[in-house]
Each structure stands twice: as C-alpha cells, then as structure tokens.
Amino acid sequence: MQDQLRRAGLDGVHAKLLAGQRLDFDDGMRLYRTPELTAVGYLANLVRERRSGARTYYVRNLHVNYTNICNKFCKFCSFYAAPNSTDGKGYVLTPEEAAARVAQYAGEPIREIHMVAGINPKLPYLYYLDLLRAVKATRPDAQIKAFTMIELAQIARAARRPLAEILPELKAAGLAACPGGGAEVFSDRVHEELFRAKLDNQGWFDVARAVHAAGIPSNATLLYGHIETQDEKVRHLLHIRELQDETVGFMCFVPLAFDPSNTELTHLPVTTGYANLREIAIARLLLDNFPHVKAFWIMITPAVAQMALWYGADDIDGTVSHYEITHALGTTSHRQVLNTEQLLDLITEVGREPVERDALYNVMGEPRAESRESRVEGRGAAAEGRIGTWG
Ligand code: V47
C-alpha cells in the first residue's frame, strides 16, 4: 500500500492521518486529483474503522413530502411545481393527509420519519406545527427528522418571528432532528447559476447555527455531479467542518449524487460509481469532526452504497419508503425500495456489522450477531434479483 500511496501523491496525507493531524485544503485537492481511488479509499477506511469499526448504521424510515409547490426554481430539481402553475401537478398535504400516509405503515417498526418539501409561500406557521403534531400523534414511537435549513428560514418568515423563538415550539410539536438538505454547494458562483432564489450560503450557516443552539441536531449535505468544481467541493467541506467545530450539532454528512433526469440540466451525465465512492471517501477524510458519513443508496444504487462501506461510509440510511425528491429511472412510476432483510444482506455480505439506529443515532437493541450466510446461504441480494422497484 505504501508504494501505491506514494504513487498517488498521498503519502503525506497518510502520515498526517497516522499522526492524528487535520487535513487541509491542499490535501483535499490531492485527494480529488489522484486517479488512484483505491488509495483514497484505503485512507478513508482507516478513519472509518477508527471511528466506527465494522459498524454500519441503518434506520427503518419513511419519507413524507408535504408539498411540492416551491418558489425557488432550482435548476437541479425535478420535484417542484411552481406556485401559480395551472398544470395540476402541485399539491399540499393537509396535516391529516400527511398523518394518514404515515398511518399506512402502522404495522412496521419505523424509527424515523423524514419530512421535507418545497418552499410554499402560502403555508402559515400554524400549518407546520399542526403537521408535526399530527404525524407525531400517529407515530409517537418514531422520531421526526424534518425541514431543511431552507424550509426553516421560510417557517420563520411565515411566523414573522425570529428562528430562535420558534425552534423550541417546533421541537415541542415533535421535531427531533433536521436533515441536511438545501446546502447544495457553498459557492456563490453555483448559487447564482443554479439556485439563485434560495437562501444564500451564509443564510444556510446562520440557520444551522440557530438549530444547533436550540439543541436540535442536524445533518449536512453536498450536492455534487453538476457544475461544481473540485476546489468548490473542498471549500464546502472545510466550511462545514468549521461550523461543526463551533456547534458540534451535526450527526452525519450525506454526499448527494446529482440525478439530471427531468431537470433543467438533463444534458449532464449521471455520476459514476468511481465518482460516488470518491465523494464519500473525501468527505470521511476531511470531516474529521463528523461522527458519520452516509452512503445514500437511493441515489448511488445499492451496489455502490455497499462498496462505499469500505470507502468511508458507516451509514447506509434506511428502507426509505416513498422517496420523491428524485425519481429513479427518470419516472415517477419507479421508486426503489429495500426491505430490512435486503439492507442487512448488503451490509453483512461485505463483512460489516449492521446496527439499527433511530434518527438521533441511538442504537436500537443489540447489534445483530447472525451472519448473512446463515440467512441466505452465500448469494448476494442483488444477484438474487431481490433488489427491485415498485411503482
Ligand atoms: O436539498 C434535489 C437534493 C436534497 C436533486 O439528511 C437532488 O439524512 C440529486 O437532503 N438529484 C434533499 N439530489 C434530500 C436530502 C437528504 C436525502 C437523504 C438523506 C438526508 C439526510 C437528506 O436533495 C436537496 C438537494 O440537495 N436534490 N434535486 C437531484 N436532481
């Protein structure tokens, strides 16, 4: 490995990691520039195992998107309907309808309800409180991870009150944590080109700071694979690391692979497995103060997410019932879903240990000691064709 690390120009990064030193901007650029991905992965895996050993966190979760109406018009988004459009595609779930969606999973041990949506200027503050209360009342045993920093800025605007004042109310209504979305890429250039109408980068940080100060943990994301540059990604990661030094409020970093289908950027190619593994590995290496890095299988495929467990990821998200933000295969009629057994097979096939968590990374029960082999006699879930789609 030493030879390969030297050839990849990463022997200095290796030495820093062994000495427990923090990586800097130039190290980040070296990690992006080398074609020797296995060397990058080797280093990321050192950090992953130092933090989490073989443990791989997963969650039984459910996504609810309460409205697709959005006034931000982000060029990378295929989910939104414009506020005044007459094509009939826009929707808003009433709190009761959202609760009814959740009630469909009554028999399942869902631990996390992930609830995000577009920025719909018509929704009043009370709507958000009612939404949280209705969903929480339906599943008091599950935690609600809801509202990106962008949505929270809108909720404060709807309330006409400072965020610091309304966060305790949202928390009391059932908000346990916030997802990491809306961060995109912290670059003024990319903001201007792709998501000009959205809260600016500094705004995202201000909201995240307020959320953490209110005792609500969150995730952070990076949307990659569109027009961003390598140095913009390194700066993005270093900015987030800086905020984490200050607040210690982030639980997990989630690199999100851009899916161009049905967006204004359909001319761009989909990200490759090679690129997806690199993003996960570099995030693990630069974000030395983040407890977890997630391989969000729904965007990078279960096959690549499985490999990512050796490239820095220690979290594979979850069963993700009903993901609508992007549409797998570019159509609303196909949505990927994994059941818990399939998720466990992915993890154990590569020698990792599945650990069920809730939205706050509390471990649920005992880690499963049972090996995958004892359950499926040595054949992978993908090879058996058991990872499918529903629609
Ligand atoms: O903010 C939008 C991204 C995000 C596309 O915190 C797209 O655990 C790819 O943040 N291709 C919302 N991505 C989803 C999100 C998320 C997902 C899973 C887990 C967690 C977590 C957070 O999705 C948006 C945006 O960055 N997005 N359009 C697209 N075409």
mmCIF file of N, CA, C and O in Angstrom, residues 144-217:
data_model
loop_
_atom_site.group_PDB
_atom_site.id
_atom_site.type_symbol
_atom_site.label_atom_id
_atom_site.label_comp_id
_atom_site.label_asym_id
_atom_site.label_seq_id
_atom_site.Cartn_x
_atom_site.Cartn_y
_atom_site.Cartn_z
ATOM 1 N N ILE A 144 -39.276 12.406 14.363
ATOM 2 C CA ILE A 144 -39.455 13.188 13.128
ATOM 3 C C ILE A 144 -38.168 13.958 12.832
ATOM 4 O O ILE A 144 -37.709 14.770 13.642
ATOM 5 N N LYS A 145 -37.589 13.654 11.669
ATOM 6 C CA LYS A 145 -36.435 14.416 11.160
ATOM 7 C C LYS A 145 -36.987 15.242 10.004
ATOM 8 O O LYS A 145 -37.340 14.689 8.964
ATOM 9 N N ALA A 146 -37.137 16.532 10.228
ATOM 10 C CA ALA A 146 -37.861 17.322 9.224
ATOM 11 C C ALA A 146 -37.246 18.693 9.014
ATOM 12 O O ALA A 146 -36.519 19.204 9.876
ATOM 13 N N PHE A 147 -37.557 19.269 7.864
ATOM 14 C CA PHE A 147 -37.290 20.645 7.500
ATOM 15 C C PHE A 147 -35.795 20.930 7.286
ATOM 16 O O PHE A 147 -34.999 20.930 8.224
ATOM 17 N N THR A 148 -35.456 21.213 6.055
ATOM 18 C CA THR A 148 -34.086 21.653 5.762
ATOM 19 C C THR A 148 -33.906 23.074 6.289
ATOM 20 O O THR A 148 -34.891 23.738 6.657
ATOM 21 N N MET A 149 -32.687 23.554 6.258
ATOM 22 C CA MET A 149 -32.414 24.928 6.721
ATOM 23 C C MET A 149 -33.208 25.938 5.882
ATOM 24 O O MET A 149 -33.612 26.987 6.368
ATOM 25 N N ILE A 150 -33.443 25.589 4.620
ATOM 26 C CA ILE A 150 -34.189 26.490 3.734
ATOM 27 C C ILE A 150 -35.655 26.550 4.187
ATOM 28 O O ILE A 150 -36.257 27.629 4.260
ATOM 29 N N GLU A 151 -36.217 25.385 4.489
ATOM 30 C CA GLU A 151 -37.595 25.375 4.978
ATOM 31 C C GLU A 151 -37.706 26.115 6.307
ATOM 32 O O GLU A 151 -38.669 26.848 6.533
ATOM 33 N N LEU A 152 -36.736 25.931 7.174
ATOM 34 C CA LEU A 152 -36.809 26.598 8.482
ATOM 35 C C LEU A 152 -36.779 28.116 8.327
ATOM 36 O O LEU A 152 -37.491 28.834 9.045
ATOM 37 N N ALA A 153 -35.979 28.604 7.385
ATOM 38 C CA ALA A 153 -35.955 30.056 7.143
ATOM 39 C C ALA A 153 -37.345 30.512 6.693
ATOM 40 O O ALA A 153 -37.833 31.569 7.112
ATOM 41 N N GLN A 154 -37.997 29.702 5.859
ATOM 42 C CA GLN A 154 -39.344 30.040 5.388
ATOM 43 C C GLN A 154 -40.373 29.978 6.530
ATOM 44 O O GLN A 154 -41.268 30.820 6.626
ATOM 45 N N ILE A 155 -40.222 28.991 7.398
ATOM 46 C CA ILE A 155 -41.169 28.848 8.520
ATOM 47 C C ILE A 155 -41.071 30.075 9.440
ATOM 48 O O ILE A 155 -42.081 30.624 9.886
ATOM 49 N N ALA A 156 -39.846 30.549 9.664
ATOM 50 C CA ALA A 156 -39.672 31.744 10.499
ATOM 51 C C ALA A 156 -40.298 32.960 9.813
ATOM 52 O O ALA A 156 -40.918 33.812 10.457
ATOM 53 N N ARG A 157 -40.143 33.000 8.475
ATOM 54 C CA ARG A 157 -40.747 34.114 7.721
ATOM 55 C C ARG A 157 -42.268 34.054 7.853
ATOM 56 O O ARG A 157 -42.915 35.065 8.097
ATOM 57 N N ALA A 158 -42.828 32.843 7.727
ATOM 58 C CA ALA A 158 -44.285 32.694 7.837
ATOM 59 C C ALA A 158 -44.758 33.090 9.234
ATOM 60 O O ALA A 158 -45.837 33.670 9.398
ATOM 61 N N ALA A 159 -43.946 32.794 10.234
ATOM 62 C CA ALA A 159 -44.316 33.124 11.622
ATOM 63 C C ALA A 159 -44.085 34.599 11.935
ATOM 64 O O ALA A 159 -44.571 35.105 12.949
ATOM 65 N N ARG A 160 -43.289 35.257 11.093
ATOM 66 C CA ARG A 160 -42.844 36.639 11.342
ATOM 67 C C ARG A 160 -42.198 36.766 12.715
ATOM 68 O O ARG A 160 -42.453 37.708 13.480
ATOM 69 N N ARG A 161 -41.424 35.752 13.043
ATOM 70 C CA ARG A 161 -40.729 35.773 14.344
ATOM 71 C C ARG A 161 -39.320 35.237 14.138
ATOM 72 O O ARG A 161 -39.063 34.503 13.188
ATOM 73 N N PRO A 162 -38.396 35.578 15.046
ATOM 74 C CA PRO A 162 -37.033 35.066 14.894
ATOM 75 C C PRO A 162 -37.013 33.541 15.039
ATOM 76 O O PRO A 162 -37.780 32.969 15.831
ATOM 77 N N LEU A 163 -36.110 32.939 14.293
ATOM 78 C CA LEU A 163 -35.983 31.488 14.310
ATOM 79 C C LEU A 163 -35.755 30.954 15.725
ATOM 80 O O LEU A 163 -36.348 29.948 16.134
ATOM 81 N N ALA A 164 -34.902 31.654 16.474
ATOM 82 C CA ALA A 164 -34.555 31.177 17.821
ATOM 83 C C ALA A 164 -35.805 31.069 18.697
ATOM 84 O O ALA A 164 -35.852 30.263 19.631
ATOM 85 N N GLU A 165 -36.816 31.858 18.375
ATOM 86 C CA GLU A 165 -38.035 31.855 19.173
ATOM 87 C C GLU A 165 -38.966 30.696 18.793
ATOM 88 O O GLU A 165 -39.650 30.130 19.644
ATOM 89 N N ILE A 166 -38.973 30.346 17.499
ATOM 90 C CA ILE A 166 -39.937 29.312 17.072
ATOM 91 C C ILE A 166 -39.363 27.897 17.157
ATOM 92 O O ILE A 166 -40.120 26.928 17.238
ATOM 93 N N LEU A 167 -38.040 27.769 17.188
ATOM 94 C CA LEU A 167 -37.466 26.416 17.218
ATOM 95 C C LEU A 167 -37.932 25.601 18.436
ATOM 96 O O LEU A 167 -38.281 24.420 18.288
ATOM 97 N N PRO A 168 -37.989 26.207 19.630
ATOM 98 C CA PRO A 168 -38.484 25.428 20.769
ATOM 99 C C PRO A 168 -39.936 24.972 20.572
ATOM 100 O O PRO A 168 -40.323 23.893 21.024
ATOM 101 N N GLU A 169 -40.729 25.770 19.844
ATOM 102 C CA GLU A 169 -42.125 25.386 19.594
ATOM 103 C C GLU A 169 -42.198 24.211 18.618
ATOM 104 O O GLU A 169 -42.994 23.291 18.795
ATOM 105 N N LEU A 170 -41.339 24.261 17.594
ATOM 106 C CA LEU A 170 -41.306 23.156 16.632
ATOM 107 C C LEU A 170 -40.845 21.878 17.336
ATOM 108 O O LEU A 170 -41.360 20.784 17.099
ATOM 109 N N LYS A 171 -39.886 22.061 18.217
ATOM 110 C CA LYS A 171 -39.352 20.913 18.976
ATOM 111 C C LYS A 171 -40.455 20.316 19.857
ATOM 112 O O LYS A 171 -40.663 19.097 19.874
ATOM 113 N N ALA A 172 -41.178 21.182 20.531
ATOM 114 C CA ALA A 172 -42.258 20.701 21.413
ATOM 115 C C ALA A 172 -43.354 20.007 20.607
ATOM 116 O O ALA A 172 -44.037 19.105 21.099
ATOM 117 N N ALA A 173 -43.509 20.407 19.333
ATOM 118 C CA ALA A 173 -44.541 19.789 18.483
ATOM 119 C C ALA A 173 -44.075 18.452 17.901
ATOM 120 O O ALA A 173 -44.862 17.757 17.269
ATOM 121 N N GLY A 174 -42.786 18.133 18.080
ATOM 122 C CA GLY A 174 -42.340 16.808 17.623
ATOM 123 C C GLY A 174 -41.077 16.785 16.786
ATOM 124 O O GLY A 174 -40.612 15.719 16.384
ATOM 125 N N LEU A 175 -40.487 17.945 16.510
ATOM 126 C CA LEU A 175 -39.273 17.968 15.681
ATOM 127 C C LEU A 175 -38.073 17.472 16.498
ATOM 128 O O LEU A 175 -37.693 18.088 17.495
ATOM 129 N N ALA A 176 -37.478 16.345 16.051
ATOM 130 C CA ALA A 176 -36.356 15.763 16.807
ATOM 131 C C ALA A 176 -35.010 16.100 16.186
ATOM 132 O O ALA A 176 -33.997 16.205 16.883
ATOM 133 N N ALA A 177 -34.982 16.237 14.863
ATOM 134 C CA ALA A 177 -33.713 16.484 14.162
ATOM 135 C C ALA A 177 -34.028 17.090 12.802
ATOM 136 O O ALA A 177 -35.180 17.054 12.353
ATOM 137 N N CYS A 178 -33.000 17.639 12.153
ATOM 138 C CA CYS A 178 -33.198 18.197 10.811
ATOM 139 C C CYS A 178 -32.305 17.467 9.815
ATOM 140 O O CYS A 178 -31.150 17.149 10.130
ATOM 141 N N PRO A 179 -32.818 17.239 8.610
ATOM 142 C CA PRO A 179 -31.996 16.622 7.575
ATOM 143 C C PRO A 179 -30.977 17.634 7.036
ATOM 144 O O PRO A 179 -31.015 18.807 7.392
ATOM 145 N N GLY A 180 -30.120 17.160 6.168
ATOM 146 C CA GLY A 180 -29.001 18.023 5.748
ATOM 147 C C GLY A 180 -29.217 18.758 4.444
ATOM 148 O O GLY A 180 -28.306 19.423 3.951
ATOM 149 N N GLY A 181 -30.402 18.676 3.885
ATOM 150 C CA GLY A 181 -30.633 19.194 2.538
ATOM 151 C C GLY A 181 -30.574 20.703 2.438
ATOM 152 O O GLY A 181 -30.541 21.422 3.440
ATOM 153 N N GLY A 182 -30.553 21.155 1.188
ATOM 154 C CA GLY A 182 -30.562 22.583 0.920
ATOM 155 C C GLY A 182 -29.192 23.223 0.943
ATOM 156 O O GLY A 182 -29.052 24.390 0.601
ATOM 157 N N ALA A 183 -28.178 22.477 1.321
ATOM 158 C CA ALA A 183 -26.829 23.044 1.392
ATOM 159 C C ALA A 183 -26.259 23.190 -0.024
ATOM 160 O O ALA A 183 -25.533 24.143 -0.311
ATOM 161 N N GLU A 184 -26.572 22.233 -0.875
ATOM 162 C CA GLU A 184 -26.098 22.180 -2.270
ATOM 163 C C GLU A 184 -24.572 22.304 -2.306
ATOM 164 O O GLU A 184 -23.891 21.413 -1.832
ATOM 165 N N VAL A 185 -24.046 23.429 -2.831
ATOM 166 C CA VAL A 185 -22.584 23.648 -2.794
ATOM 167 C C VAL A 185 -22.383 25.071 -2.290
ATOM 168 O O VAL A 185 -22.961 26.000 -2.848
ATOM 169 N N PHE A 186 -21.581 25.230 -1.266
ATOM 170 C CA PHE A 186 -21.366 26.569 -0.719
ATOM 171 C C PHE A 186 -20.405 27.345 -1.621
ATOM 172 O O PHE A 186 -19.223 27.514 -1.307
ATOM 173 N N SER A 187 -20.941 27.800 -2.746
ATOM 174 C CA SER A 187 -20.157 28.584 -3.702
ATOM 175 C C SER A 187 -21.101 29.639 -4.243
ATOM 176 O O SER A 187 -22.207 29.313 -4.716
ATOM 177 N N ASP A 188 -20.678 30.908 -4.204
ATOM 178 C CA ASP A 188 -21.548 31.978 -4.716
ATOM 179 C C ASP A 188 -21.800 31.788 -6.205
ATOM 180 O O ASP A 188 -22.884 32.079 -6.704
ATOM 181 N N ARG A 189 -20.786 31.277 -6.908
ATOM 182 C CA ARG A 189 -20.933 31.050 -8.356
ATOM 183 C C ARG A 189 -22.042 30.035 -8.630
ATOM 184 O O ARG A 189 -22.936 30.280 -9.437
ATOM 185 N N VAL A 190 -22.003 28.895 -7.937
ATOM 186 C CA VAL A 190 -23.007 27.851 -8.171
ATOM 187 C C VAL A 190 -24.378 28.332 -7.691
ATOM 188 O O VAL A 190 -25.402 28.090 -8.332
ATOM 189 N N HIS A 191 -24.389 29.052 -6.585
ATOM 190 C CA HIS A 191 -25.653 29.615 -6.069
ATOM 191 C C HIS A 191 -26.294 30.494 -7.136
ATOM 192 O O HIS A 191 -27.491 30.371 -7.431
ATOM 193 N N GLU A 192 -25.495 31.354 -7.714
ATOM 194 C CA GLU A 192 -26.000 32.277 -8.738
ATOM 195 C C GLU A 192 -26.512 31.513 -9.959
ATOM 196 O O GLU A 192 -27.562 31.825 -10.510
ATOM 197 N N GLU A 193 -25.807 30.481 -10.348
ATOM 198 C CA GLU A 193 -26.178 29.770 -11.581
ATOM 199 C C GLU A 193 -27.324 28.787 -11.412
ATOM 200 O O GLU A 193 -28.133 28.605 -12.300
ATOM 201 N N LEU A 194 -27.391 28.135 -10.265
ATOM 202 C CA LEU A 194 -28.355 27.037 -10.142
ATOM 203 C C LEU A 194 -29.488 27.263 -9.148
ATOM 204 O O LEU A 194 -30.550 26.674 -9.283
ATOM 205 N N PHE A 195 -29.251 28.067 -8.119
ATOM 206 C CA PHE A 195 -30.321 28.195 -7.110
ATOM 207 C C PHE A 195 -30.376 29.606 -6.538
ATOM 208 O O PHE A 195 -30.469 29.812 -5.335
ATOM 209 N N ARG A 196 -30.406 30.543 -7.475
ATOM 210 C CA ARG A 196 -30.326 31.960 -7.150
ATOM 211 C C ARG A 196 -31.389 32.436 -6.152
ATOM 212 O O ARG A 196 -31.134 33.276 -5.306
ATOM 213 N N ALA A 197 -32.625 31.894 -6.256
ATOM 214 C CA ALA A 197 -33.731 32.402 -5.429
ATOM 215 C C ALA A 197 -33.676 31.860 -3.995
ATOM 216 O O ALA A 197 -34.432 32.305 -3.126
ATOM 217 N N LYS A 198 -32.803 30.907 -3.782
ATOM 218 C CA LYS A 198 -32.783 30.232 -2.478
ATOM 219 C C LYS A 198 -31.900 30.993 -1.489
ATOM 220 O O LYS A 198 -30.997 31.725 -1.905
ATOM 221 N N LEU A 199 -32.175 30.797 -0.219
ATOM 222 C CA LEU A 199 -31.335 31.332 0.855
ATOM 223 C C LEU A 199 -29.861 31.210 0.457
ATOM 224 O O LEU A 199 -29.446 30.163 -0.053
ATOM 225 N N ASP A 200 -29.073 32.248 0.726
ATOM 226 C CA ASP A 200 -27.665 32.143 0.300
ATOM 227 C C ASP A 200 -26.863 31.292 1.281
ATOM 228 O O ASP A 200 -27.371 30.827 2.307
ATOM 229 N N ASN A 201 -25.618 31.100 0.936
ATOM 230 C CA ASN A 201 -24.792 30.159 1.698
ATOM 231 C C ASN A 201 -24.645 30.575 3.160
ATOM 232 O O ASN A 201 -24.729 29.762 4.069
ATOM 233 N N GLN A 202 -24.419 31.890 3.354
ATOM 234 C CA GLN A 202 -24.276 32.374 4.725
ATOM 235 C C GLN A 202 -25.575 32.130 5.494
ATOM 236 O O GLN A 202 -25.558 31.756 6.672
ATOM 237 N N GLY A 203 -26.697 32.306 4.806
ATOM 238 C CA GLY A 203 -28.007 32.076 5.432
ATOM 239 C C GLY A 203 -28.140 30.644 5.917
ATOM 240 O O GLY A 203 -28.651 30.386 7.008
ATOM 241 N N TRP A 204 -27.676 29.694 5.108
ATOM 242 C CA TRP A 204 -27.750 28.276 5.498
ATOM 243 C C TRP A 204 -26.980 28.065 6.812
ATOM 244 O O TRP A 204 -27.453 27.402 7.738
ATOM 245 N N PHE A 205 -25.812 28.667 6.883
ATOM 246 C CA PHE A 205 -24.991 28.523 8.095
ATOM 247 C C PHE A 205 -25.655 29.169 9.301
ATOM 248 O O PHE A 205 -25.625 28.615 10.401
ATOM 249 N N ASP A 206 -26.262 30.332 9.088
ATOM 250 C CA ASP A 206 -26.912 31.022 10.212
ATOM 251 C C ASP A 206 -28.062 30.184 10.764
ATOM 252 O O ASP A 206 -28.239 30.069 11.978
ATOM 253 N N VAL A 207 -28.848 29.585 9.841
ATOM 254 C CA VAL A 207 -29.970 28.756 10.301
ATOM 255 C C VAL A 207 -29.428 27.522 11.034
ATOM 256 O O VAL A 207 -29.901 27.164 12.122
ATOM 257 N N ALA A 208 -28.415 26.875 10.452
ATOM 258 C CA ALA A 208 -27.866 25.668 11.092
ATOM 259 C C ALA A 208 -27.341 25.994 12.497
ATOM 260 O O ALA A 208 -27.547 25.234 13.453
ATOM 261 N N ARG A 209 -26.708 27.142 12.617
ATOM 262 C CA ARG A 209 -26.173 27.557 13.929
ATOM 263 C C ARG A 209 -27.324 27.710 14.940
ATOM 264 O O ARG A 209 -27.230 27.237 16.072
ATOM 265 N N ALA A 210 -28.419 28.331 14.497
ATOM 266 C CA ALA A 210 -29.575 28.533 15.394
ATOM 267 C C ALA A 210 -30.204 27.186 15.764
ATOM 268 O O ALA A 210 -30.612 26.972 16.917
ATOM 269 N N VAL A 211 -30.292 26.282 14.789
ATOM 270 C CA VAL A 211 -30.885 24.960 15.025
ATOM 271 C C VAL A 211 -30.063 24.212 16.077
ATOM 272 O O VAL A 211 -30.604 23.658 17.051
ATOM 273 N N HIS A 212 -28.765 24.218 15.917
ATOM 274 C CA HIS A 212 -27.911 23.505 16.878
ATOM 275 C C HIS A 212 -27.971 24.171 18.258
ATOM 276 O O HIS A 212 -27.980 23.487 19.283
ATOM 277 N N ALA A 213 -28.054 25.503 18.261
ATOM 278 C CA ALA A 213 -28.131 26.216 19.551
ATOM 279 C C ALA A 213 -29.428 25.871 20.281
ATOM 280 O O ALA A 213 -29.488 25.906 21.510
ATOM 281 N N ALA A 214 -30.467 25.506 19.507
ATOM 282 C CA ALA A 214 -31.750 25.129 20.127
ATOM 283 C C ALA A 214 -31.735 23.666 20.578
ATOM 284 O O ALA A 214 -32.756 23.138 21.023
ATOM 285 N N GLY A 215 -30.607 23.019 20.417
ATOM 286 C CA GLY A 215 -30.493 21.625 20.872
ATOM 287 C C GLY A 215 -31.094 20.632 19.883
ATOM 288 O O GLY A 215 -31.457 19.520 20.263
ATOM 289 N N ILE A 216 -31.194 21.045 18.634
ATOM 290 C CA ILE A 216 -31.715 20.139 17.600
ATOM 291 C C ILE A 216 -30.542 19.746 16.699
ATOM 292 O O ILE A 216 -29.971 20.605 16.016
ATOM 293 N N PRO A 217 -30.170 18.477 16.669
ATOM 294 C CA PRO A 217 -29.064 18.079 15.800
ATOM 295 C C PRO A 217 -29.502 18.010 14.341
ATOM 296 O O PRO A 217 -30.698 17.895 14.058
#
